[in-house]
Amino acid sequence: MLHVIDPERTKVIHRHLDRPYPLLERGEGVYLYDTAGKRYLDGSGAAAVVTAIGHGVTEVVDAIAEQARKLAFVPTHVFSTEAIEECARIIVQDFAPPGLERVWFISGGSEATENAVKMALQYHRDRGKETKHLVIGRWGSFHGNTLGALAYGGNTGRRRKYAPVLSGAVEHIPPCYPYRCWLRKECPPCDLSCAHQLERVIRQVGPENVAAFIAEPVVGATLGAVPAAPGYFEEIRAICDRYDVLFIADEVMTGFGRTGRNFGIDHWGVVPDLIACAKGIAAGYAPLGAVIARPEIVGEVRQRSGSFVIGHTASGNPISCAAGVAVLRYIIEHDLTRHAAEVGAYFLDQLRTLKDRHEIIGDVRGLGLLAGVELVRDRATKEPFPAEWQVSKRIAEATLARGLVSYPLQGAVDGLEGDHLLYGPPLIITREQIDELVAILDESLTAVTAELGALAG
């Protein structure tokens, strides 16, 4: 039986074109199994915090099968379905911050952030403010891999190859990155200068030209689970209100219990105008994303043009929405948001014990079951490893060999240097399974540290 996919023989364009891929056979709970029988702990939540409720949940599988038997696809410009209506109802009533009461469904995170931006732009135009066209994002952010999302995102490594064709209707401000404050402040405490940069840019380009500001409450892939400082989003909300700018919260990674609250932005007690979400909404069982909006935004467009100029073939797919309903009910019934808060605190404590034992760990941060480990060559100076050493990748390969899936990333410092690991295991993970994860990471860090010593000469 085939156990590994050979890059020379496969017909698939895989993410990495020169590496062999173990062939997975099944998943159960927080574990994955390949065709050779090897077990892996899903520490990354698949492609970064996707598998929110774990693998092989019967209730979700049954819901998908039942919906497929009844109705697999509909033209949503003509019809609605019970699945789409129920999914929206649960999101609004059980998860969304107060005041966000309308939901638009799409297939994933990049579509969610782009649709949120398009909705913001049309809202301003329909109310007679046609000059509002600029979107302000943050360096060190990631809002998706399509050209539009790359433009207002701030992942310089991913943007670089496409820079000539990215939209120019975008501005960027520094991130809120306490471990490496771009403005050389001590954070916390600090004077929130990074938030005040938003007001500075709005005034520079003209408030009449700015449509929206987009940010991740906890920066996921690009910086490695960095929460904003206390007070940051309260200040952002006030600035947006002052200049009639819509605030879009990118909750693709942080939504639906991941951080120990329904949405990441809830930690700051702030209500955005639009939320872009995906990943955890259907937990990997089907492609599903959404934009949650204030009814005032929808009402303005309804009164004026009557329809948002958005839409995708699979928007509101009934099978995906049925999966979403089952997943969200599972999160509620098993109290996984509270579980994420409690077990997540234990997880961060255990990762901090690793920091005490391994000098290459410069910082441990996160909220709930979204955690990041930043790796440094010199802890005192925060000097990063040379990018060509690929330290995070080395550690991820070491953990994989020992049965743990990690999510390695580079570029936190300047888009090239700055290694970190991102962990977002299923919300059902237990303390005992956290101990297993940390033990494998501990052993892998020891092994890679020895390799780096030889590499440094």
Short mmCIF file of C-alpha atoms in Angstrom, two decimals:
data_model
loop_
_atom_site.label_atom_id
_atom_site.label_comp_id
_atom_site.label_asym_id
_atom_site.label_seq_id
_atom_site.Cartn_x
_atom_site.Cartn_y
_atom_site.Cartn_z
CA MET A 1 0.00 0.00 0.00
CA LEU A 2 1.23 3.50 -0.83
CA HIS A 3 2.29 5.39 2.32
CA VAL A 4 4.14 8.44 0.98
CA ILE A 5 3.37 10.64 -2.03
CA ASP A 6 6.44 11.05 -4.25
CA PRO A 7 6.79 14.65 -5.55
CA GLU A 8 8.20 13.27 -8.82
CA ARG A 9 5.17 11.08 -9.52
CA THR A 10 2.14 12.88 -8.10
CA LYS A 11 -0.24 14.71 -10.43
CA VAL A 12 -1.23 17.11 -7.64
CA ILE A 13 0.29 20.57 -7.24
CA HIS A 14 1.07 20.41 -3.53
CA ARG A 15 1.95 23.40 -1.36
CA HIS A 16 5.61 22.34 -1.28
CA LEU A 17 6.71 21.02 -4.64
CA ASP A 18 9.86 19.18 -3.57
CA ARG A 19 8.87 17.23 -0.48
CA PRO A 20 7.20 13.84 -0.01
CA TYR A 21 3.84 13.80 1.76
CA PRO A 22 2.72 11.06 4.16
CA LEU A 23 -0.65 9.72 3.01
CA LEU A 24 -3.33 10.23 5.67
CA GLU A 25 -6.09 7.68 6.06
CA ARG A 26 -8.35 8.89 8.87
CA GLY A 27 -8.78 11.21 11.83
CA GLU A 28 -10.24 10.64 15.27
CA GLY A 29 -10.57 13.39 17.86
CA VAL A 30 -7.29 15.29 18.05
CA TYR A 31 -5.35 12.61 16.16
CA LEU A 32 -4.56 11.85 12.52
CA TYR A 33 -3.45 8.45 11.21
CA ASP A 34 -1.49 7.74 8.03
CA THR A 35 -1.68 4.62 5.91
CA ALA A 36 1.42 3.22 7.61
CA GLY A 37 -0.44 3.34 10.92
CA LYS A 38 1.49 6.24 12.42
CA ARG A 39 -0.45 8.57 14.72
CA TYR A 40 -0.05 12.36 14.73
CA LEU A 41 -1.39 14.83 17.27
CA ASP A 42 -3.08 17.65 15.32
CA GLY A 43 -1.33 20.48 17.15
CA SER A 44 -1.87 23.04 14.42
CA GLY A 45 -5.58 22.42 13.89
CA ALA A 46 -4.73 21.36 10.31
CA ALA A 47 -4.11 24.44 8.14
CA ALA A 48 -3.96 26.69 11.19
CA VAL A 49 -6.87 26.39 13.64
CA VAL A 50 -9.35 24.84 11.22
CA THR A 51 -10.26 21.58 12.99
CA ALA A 52 -12.10 23.25 15.86
CA ILE A 53 -14.05 20.25 17.14
CA GLY A 54 -11.66 17.50 16.09
CA HIS A 55 -11.91 14.76 13.51
CA GLY A 56 -14.62 12.20 12.89
CA VAL A 57 -17.49 13.84 14.79
CA THR A 58 -20.50 11.72 13.94
CA GLU A 59 -23.08 14.48 14.39
CA VAL A 60 -21.42 16.61 11.71
CA VAL A 61 -20.92 13.73 9.28
CA ASP A 62 -24.57 12.74 9.65
CA ALA A 63 -25.75 16.32 9.11
CA ILE A 64 -23.72 16.59 5.91
CA ALA A 65 -25.06 13.27 4.60
CA GLU A 66 -28.65 14.17 5.43
CA GLN A 67 -28.38 17.54 3.69
CA ALA A 68 -26.71 15.98 0.63
CA ARG A 69 -29.56 13.49 0.33
CA LYS A 70 -32.18 16.25 0.52
CA LEU A 71 -30.59 19.11 -1.42
CA ALA A 72 -26.94 19.53 -2.35
CA PHE A 73 -26.93 22.84 -4.19
CA VAL A 74 -29.21 25.78 -4.92
CA PRO A 75 -28.93 29.09 -6.77
CA THR A 76 -28.89 31.50 -3.81
CA HIS A 77 -29.87 34.44 -6.00
CA VAL A 78 -33.26 32.73 -6.34
CA PHE A 79 -33.80 30.52 -3.25
CA SER A 80 -32.96 30.20 0.43
CA THR A 81 -32.71 26.96 2.43
CA GLU A 82 -33.28 25.84 6.01
CA ALA A 83 -29.54 25.22 6.36
CA ILE A 84 -28.47 28.77 5.48
CA GLU A 85 -31.21 30.37 7.59
CA GLU A 86 -30.43 28.23 10.63
CA CYS A 87 -26.68 28.75 10.36
CA ALA A 88 -27.16 32.53 10.26
CA ARG A 89 -29.56 32.40 13.20
CA ILE A 90 -27.10 30.49 15.40
CA ILE A 91 -24.23 32.83 14.51
CA VAL A 92 -26.25 35.94 15.36
CA GLN A 93 -28.02 34.66 18.47
CA ASP A 94 -25.27 32.55 20.04
CA PHE A 95 -21.92 33.93 18.87
CA ALA A 96 -21.89 37.41 17.34
CA PRO A 97 -21.32 40.56 19.43
CA PRO A 98 -24.48 42.58 20.10
CA GLY A 99 -25.49 44.73 17.14
CA LEU A 100 -24.16 42.41 14.44
CA GLU A 101 -27.31 40.82 13.06
CA ARG A 102 -26.89 39.94 9.38
CA VAL A 103 -24.75 37.19 7.81
CA TRP A 104 -23.42 36.72 4.28
CA PHE A 105 -21.96 33.27 3.53
CA ILE A 106 -19.02 32.43 1.30
CA SER A 107 -16.49 29.60 1.03
CA GLY A 108 -13.46 30.68 3.06
CA GLY A 109 -11.32 33.28 4.75
CA SER A 110 -9.92 35.16 1.76
CA GLU A 111 -13.43 35.54 0.34
CA ALA A 112 -14.66 36.68 3.75
CA THR A 113 -12.18 39.53 4.12
CA GLU A 114 -12.57 40.62 0.50
CA ASN A 115 -16.35 40.57 0.75
CA ALA A 116 -16.21 42.56 3.98
CA VAL A 117 -14.13 45.21 2.22
CA LYS A 118 -16.47 45.27 -0.78
CA MET A 119 -19.47 45.66 1.51
CA ALA A 120 -17.77 48.56 3.29
CA LEU A 121 -16.96 50.28 0.02
CA GLN A 122 -20.49 49.91 -1.33
CA TYR A 123 -22.02 51.10 1.93
CA HIS A 124 -20.11 54.37 1.67
CA ARG A 125 -20.94 54.80 -2.02
CA ASP A 126 -24.63 54.11 -1.57
CA ARG A 127 -24.83 56.77 1.12
CA GLY A 128 -23.23 59.35 -1.15
CA LYS A 129 -19.64 59.19 0.10
CA GLU A 130 -18.06 57.96 -3.14
CA THR A 131 -14.58 59.28 -2.30
CA LYS A 132 -14.19 56.83 0.57
CA HIS A 133 -12.15 54.16 -1.20
CA LEU A 134 -9.00 53.50 0.86
CA VAL A 135 -8.56 50.52 3.15
CA ILE A 136 -6.03 50.71 5.98
CA GLY A 137 -4.44 47.48 7.16
CA ARG A 138 -1.44 46.66 9.32
CA TRP A 139 2.01 45.39 8.49
CA GLY A 140 2.51 41.94 9.96
CA SER A 141 -1.08 40.92 9.25
CA PHE A 142 -2.57 38.24 7.01
CA HIS A 143 -6.06 38.52 5.55
CA GLY A 144 -5.92 35.93 2.78
CA ASN A 145 -4.02 34.81 -0.29
CA THR A 146 -6.10 36.29 -3.11
CA LEU A 147 -4.76 39.45 -4.74
CA GLY A 148 -7.28 41.68 -2.98
CA ALA A 149 -6.59 40.18 0.43
CA LEU A 150 -2.83 40.33 -0.10
CA ALA A 151 -3.11 44.03 -0.91
CA TYR A 152 -4.60 45.12 2.40
CA GLY A 153 -2.79 42.37 4.31
CA GLY A 154 0.70 43.00 5.60
CA ASN A 155 2.50 39.70 5.12
CA THR A 156 5.48 41.01 3.19
CA GLY A 157 6.79 37.59 2.25
CA ARG A 158 3.54 36.64 0.53
CA ARG A 159 3.02 40.10 -0.98
CA ARG A 160 6.48 40.43 -2.51
CA LYS A 161 6.01 38.25 -5.59
CA TYR A 162 2.74 40.00 -6.50
CA ALA A 163 3.54 43.57 -5.45
CA PRO A 164 3.32 45.06 -8.99
CA VAL A 165 -0.32 44.01 -9.39
CA LEU A 166 -1.65 44.66 -5.90
CA SER A 167 -4.22 47.40 -5.38
CA GLY A 168 -2.84 50.84 -4.62
CA ALA A 169 -5.97 51.85 -2.71
CA VAL A 170 -4.41 50.62 0.53
CA GLU A 171 -2.40 52.10 3.40
CA HIS A 172 -0.66 50.27 6.24
CA ILE A 173 0.22 51.12 9.83
CA PRO A 174 2.55 49.26 12.24
CA PRO A 175 1.12 46.26 14.11
CA CYS A 176 0.46 46.08 17.82
CA TYR A 177 3.34 43.68 18.52
CA PRO A 178 4.36 43.96 22.20
CA TYR A 179 7.42 41.69 21.91
CA ARG A 180 8.85 43.72 19.02
CA CYS A 181 7.20 47.13 19.19
CA TRP A 182 7.91 48.91 15.90
CA LEU A 183 7.78 52.24 17.71
CA ARG A 184 10.32 51.13 20.36
CA LYS A 185 7.86 51.47 23.23
CA GLU A 186 7.53 49.29 26.30
CA CYS A 187 4.30 47.37 25.86
CA PRO A 188 2.53 46.93 28.18
CA PRO A 189 2.32 49.49 29.64
CA CYS A 190 2.41 51.92 26.74
CA ASP A 191 0.68 54.98 25.32
CA LEU A 192 -0.93 53.01 22.46
CA SER A 193 1.12 54.88 19.88
CA CYS A 194 0.52 52.03 17.43
CA ALA A 195 -3.23 52.67 17.62
CA HIS A 196 -2.71 56.42 17.23
CA GLN A 197 -0.89 55.72 13.97
CA LEU A 198 -4.31 54.96 12.50
CA GLU A 199 -5.52 58.48 13.21
CA ARG A 200 -2.28 59.92 11.85
CA VAL A 201 -2.67 58.08 8.51
CA ILE A 202 -6.39 58.90 8.24
CA ARG A 203 -5.60 62.59 8.65
CA GLN A 204 -2.69 62.39 6.21
CA VAL A 205 -4.72 60.85 3.37
CA GLY A 206 -7.95 62.63 4.29
CA PRO A 207 -10.86 61.11 6.23
CA GLU A 208 -13.06 61.66 3.19
CA ASN A 209 -10.96 59.05 1.38
CA VAL A 210 -10.83 56.27 4.01
CA ALA A 211 -13.50 53.57 3.91
CA ALA A 212 -12.34 50.93 6.38
CA PHE A 213 -9.69 49.66 8.76
CA ILE A 214 -9.08 45.89 8.99
CA ALA A 215 -7.24 44.03 11.73
CA GLU A 216 -6.93 40.64 13.41
CA PRO A 217 -7.67 40.82 17.16
CA VAL A 218 -4.96 38.21 17.63
CA VAL A 219 -2.53 38.20 14.70
CA GLY A 220 -2.32 34.58 13.63
CA ALA A 221 -0.02 33.30 10.92
CA THR A 222 2.21 36.29 10.19
CA LEU A 223 3.27 37.13 13.75
CA GLY A 224 2.33 33.94 15.59
CA ALA A 225 -0.66 34.46 17.92
CA VAL A 226 0.02 38.05 19.01
CA PRO A 227 -2.88 39.61 20.93
CA ALA A 228 -3.25 43.39 20.85
CA ALA A 229 -2.34 45.31 24.01
CA PRO A 230 -5.02 46.22 26.57
CA GLY A 231 -6.91 49.29 25.39
CA TYR A 232 -5.75 49.00 21.79
CA PHE A 233 -9.03 48.14 20.13
CA GLU A 234 -10.98 50.51 22.33
CA GLU A 235 -8.80 53.27 20.90
CA ILE A 236 -9.17 51.92 17.36
CA ARG A 237 -12.96 51.90 17.72
CA ALA A 238 -12.98 55.51 18.91
CA ILE A 239 -10.76 56.63 16.00
CA CYS A 240 -12.92 54.85 13.43
CA ASP A 241 -16.05 56.46 14.88
CA ARG A 242 -14.41 59.88 14.87
CA TYR A 243 -13.65 59.75 11.14
CA ASP A 244 -16.59 57.69 9.82
CA VAL A 245 -14.40 54.68 9.04
CA LEU A 246 -15.77 51.14 9.27
CA PHE A 247 -13.86 48.73 11.49
CA ILE A 248 -13.53 45.21 10.05
CA ALA A 249 -12.40 42.52 12.51
CA ASP A 250 -10.70 39.61 10.75
CA GLU A 251 -11.79 36.68 12.93
CA VAL A 252 -10.94 33.94 10.43
CA MET A 253 -8.60 32.35 12.99
CA THR A 254 -10.04 33.73 16.21
CA GLY A 255 -13.76 33.10 15.82
CA PHE A 256 -16.17 30.63 17.42
CA GLY A 257 -14.49 29.95 20.74
CA ARG A 258 -10.87 29.69 19.66
CA THR A 259 -9.55 32.34 22.08
CA GLY A 260 -11.82 31.42 24.98
CA ARG A 261 -14.47 33.94 23.93
CA ASN A 262 -17.01 33.70 21.11
CA PHE A 263 -14.85 36.05 19.03
CA GLY A 264 -11.39 37.39 19.68
CA ILE A 265 -12.56 41.00 19.70
CA ASP A 266 -14.74 40.20 22.74
CA HIS A 267 -11.60 40.32 24.91
CA TRP A 268 -11.54 44.09 24.32
CA GLY A 269 -15.28 44.65 24.75
CA VAL A 270 -15.45 46.29 21.33
CA VAL A 271 -18.08 45.75 18.63
CA PRO A 272 -16.78 46.08 15.05
CA ASP A 273 -18.91 47.06 12.08
CA LEU A 274 -18.13 43.89 10.14
CA ILE A 275 -16.61 40.55 11.09
CA ALA A 276 -14.93 38.29 8.54
CA CYS A 277 -14.84 34.68 9.72
CA ALA A 278 -14.18 31.16 8.44
CA LYS A 279 -12.12 28.12 9.58
CA GLY A 280 -13.80 27.22 12.89
CA ILE A 281 -17.31 27.94 11.61
CA ALA A 282 -17.43 24.54 9.89
CA ALA A 283 -14.27 23.10 11.47
CA GLY A 284 -12.88 21.74 8.20
CA TYR A 285 -15.87 19.51 7.47
CA ALA A 286 -16.87 21.74 4.55
CA PRO A 287 -15.61 25.00 3.00
CA LEU A 288 -17.45 27.84 4.74
CA GLY A 289 -16.83 31.46 5.58
CA ALA A 290 -19.01 34.42 6.44
CA VAL A 291 -19.27 38.17 6.89
CA ILE A 292 -21.32 39.32 9.86
CA ALA A 293 -22.57 42.89 9.53
CA ARG A 294 -24.37 45.61 11.41
CA PRO A 295 -27.97 45.85 10.16
CA GLU A 296 -27.44 49.57 9.47
CA ILE A 297 -24.91 48.69 6.77
CA VAL A 298 -27.25 46.18 5.15
CA GLY A 299 -30.22 48.52 5.53
CA GLU A 300 -28.45 51.41 3.80
CA VAL A 301 -27.66 49.28 0.76
CA ARG A 302 -31.14 47.77 0.78
CA GLN A 303 -32.69 51.25 0.64
CA ARG A 304 -30.39 52.54 -2.07
CA SER A 305 -29.19 50.01 -4.64
CA GLY A 306 -31.04 47.02 -3.20
CA SER A 307 -28.21 44.52 -3.45
CA PHE A 308 -24.54 44.15 -2.58
CA VAL A 309 -22.40 43.62 -5.66
CA ILE A 310 -20.93 40.44 -4.24
CA GLY A 311 -21.57 36.78 -4.88
CA HIS A 312 -19.80 33.50 -5.54
CA THR A 313 -20.98 30.22 -6.99
CA ALA A 314 -20.80 28.33 -3.70
CA SER A 315 -22.07 31.15 -1.47
CA GLY A 316 -24.54 29.70 1.02
CA ASN A 317 -24.02 26.14 -0.17
CA PRO A 318 -26.55 24.08 1.82
CA ILE A 319 -24.11 21.24 2.58
CA SER A 320 -21.53 23.68 3.94
CA CYS A 321 -24.17 25.52 5.97
CA ALA A 322 -25.53 22.24 7.34
CA ALA A 323 -21.99 21.40 8.44
CA GLY A 324 -21.76 24.83 10.03
CA VAL A 325 -25.00 24.31 11.96
CA ALA A 326 -23.80 20.97 13.32
CA VAL A 327 -20.37 22.31 14.26
CA LEU A 328 -21.73 25.40 16.02
CA ARG A 329 -24.26 23.31 17.94
CA TYR A 330 -21.44 20.98 18.99
CA ILE A 331 -19.39 23.91 20.28
CA ILE A 332 -22.37 25.16 22.28
CA GLU A 333 -23.51 21.79 23.63
CA HIS A 334 -19.99 20.80 24.75
CA ASP A 335 -19.17 24.26 26.16
CA LEU A 336 -15.99 24.36 24.08
CA THR A 337 -15.52 28.11 24.37
CA ARG A 338 -15.13 27.82 28.14
CA HIS A 339 -12.99 24.71 27.66
CA ALA A 340 -10.71 26.62 25.29
CA ALA A 341 -10.23 29.35 27.89
CA GLU A 342 -9.38 26.90 30.68
CA VAL A 343 -7.24 24.42 28.77
CA GLY A 344 -5.70 27.26 26.77
CA ALA A 345 -4.44 28.89 29.97
CA TYR A 346 -2.88 25.56 30.97
CA PHE A 347 -1.34 25.23 27.49
CA LEU A 348 0.30 28.66 27.65
CA ASP A 349 1.64 27.88 31.14
CA GLN A 350 3.19 24.65 29.87
CA LEU A 351 4.74 26.43 26.89
CA ARG A 352 6.25 28.97 29.27
CA THR A 353 7.91 26.14 31.15
CA LEU A 354 9.56 25.21 27.85
CA LYS A 355 10.82 28.78 27.59
CA ASP A 356 12.55 28.32 30.93
CA ARG A 357 14.36 25.28 29.56
CA HIS A 358 15.15 26.38 26.00
CA GLU A 359 17.12 29.55 25.30
CA ILE A 360 15.95 29.66 21.70
CA ILE A 361 12.40 30.50 22.83
CA GLY A 362 12.19 34.27 22.96
CA ASP A 363 8.49 34.67 23.59
CA VAL A 364 5.33 32.68 24.27
CA ARG A 365 1.99 34.41 23.65
CA GLY A 366 -1.61 33.81 22.70
CA LEU A 367 -5.20 33.63 23.92
CA GLY A 368 -7.20 30.49 24.57
CA LEU A 369 -6.15 27.66 22.31
CA LEU A 370 -4.27 29.90 19.89
CA ALA A 371 -0.62 30.01 20.93
CA GLY A 372 2.63 31.18 19.40
CA VAL A 373 6.26 30.42 20.19
CA GLU A 374 8.82 32.88 18.79
CA LEU A 375 12.33 31.55 18.26
CA VAL A 376 15.46 33.70 18.63
CA ARG A 377 19.20 33.31 18.30
CA ASP A 378 19.84 35.58 21.27
CA ARG A 379 17.14 36.01 23.89
CA ALA A 380 18.71 39.11 25.45
CA THR A 381 18.83 41.08 22.19
CA LYS A 382 15.89 39.30 20.48
CA GLU A 383 18.17 38.69 17.48
CA PRO A 384 16.39 36.37 15.04
CA PHE A 385 17.94 33.37 13.37
CA PRO A 386 19.17 33.82 9.77
CA ALA A 387 16.25 33.12 7.46
CA GLU A 388 18.25 30.57 5.48
CA TRP A 389 18.58 28.37 8.57
CA GLN A 390 14.80 27.75 8.44
CA VAL A 391 14.67 27.10 12.16
CA SER A 392 10.88 26.93 12.52
CA LYS A 393 10.71 24.48 9.63
CA ARG A 394 13.43 22.33 11.22
CA ILE A 395 11.49 22.16 14.47
CA ALA A 396 8.22 21.37 12.68
CA GLU A 397 9.91 18.52 10.82
CA ALA A 398 11.31 17.25 14.11
CA THR A 399 7.90 17.30 15.77
CA LEU A 400 6.28 15.63 12.77
CA ALA A 401 8.79 12.80 12.95
CA ARG A 402 7.81 12.35 16.59
CA GLY A 403 4.06 12.48 15.93
CA LEU A 404 3.06 16.14 16.32
CA VAL A 405 1.80 18.45 13.58
CA SER A 406 3.16 21.98 14.08
CA TYR A 407 2.66 25.09 11.94
CA PRO A 408 6.03 26.74 11.17
CA LEU A 409 6.32 30.33 9.94
CA GLN A 410 8.95 32.93 9.16
CA GLY A 411 9.08 36.68 8.70
CA ALA A 412 7.78 38.09 11.98
CA VAL A 413 10.61 40.63 12.16
CA ASP A 414 10.81 42.01 8.63
CA GLY A 415 9.03 39.62 6.31
CA LEU A 416 12.08 37.40 5.97
CA GLU A 417 13.64 36.80 9.39
CA GLY A 418 11.76 35.91 12.53
CA ASP A 419 10.89 32.25 13.11
CA HIS A 420 7.86 31.17 15.06
CA LEU A 421 5.55 28.20 15.58
CA LEU A 422 1.76 28.50 15.68
CA TYR A 423 -0.39 26.06 17.65
CA GLY A 424 -4.18 25.84 17.47
CA PRO A 425 -5.25 22.29 18.33
CA PRO A 426 -8.91 21.21 18.30
CA LEU A 427 -10.91 22.82 21.09
CA ILE A 428 -11.66 19.37 22.51
CA ILE A 429 -8.02 18.76 23.48
CA THR A 430 -7.45 17.63 27.07
CA ARG A 431 -4.74 18.59 29.55
CA GLU A 432 -3.21 15.14 29.12
CA GLN A 433 -3.02 15.65 25.36
CA ILE A 434 -1.51 19.11 25.93
CA ASP A 435 1.17 17.38 28.02
CA GLU A 436 1.82 15.00 25.12
CA LEU A 437 2.12 17.93 22.70
CA VAL A 438 4.51 19.84 24.96
CA ALA A 439 6.66 16.76 25.60
CA ILE A 440 7.14 16.18 21.87
CA LEU A 441 7.93 19.86 21.32
CA ASP A 442 10.39 19.77 24.22
CA GLU A 443 12.26 16.81 22.75
CA SER A 444 12.25 18.37 19.29
CA LEU A 445 13.62 21.69 20.56
CA THR A 446 16.49 19.85 22.23
CA ALA A 447 17.33 17.99 19.02
CA VAL A 448 17.17 21.08 16.79
CA THR A 449 19.17 23.18 19.24
CA ALA A 450 21.98 20.66 18.92
CA GLU A 451 21.76 20.89 15.12
CA LEU A 452 21.94 24.69 15.26
CA GLY A 453 25.01 24.56 17.45
CA ALA A 454 26.76 22.52 14.78
CA LEU A 455 25.47 24.85 12.07
CA ALA A 456 26.82 27.93 13.86
CA GLY A 457 30.21 26.29 14.07
#
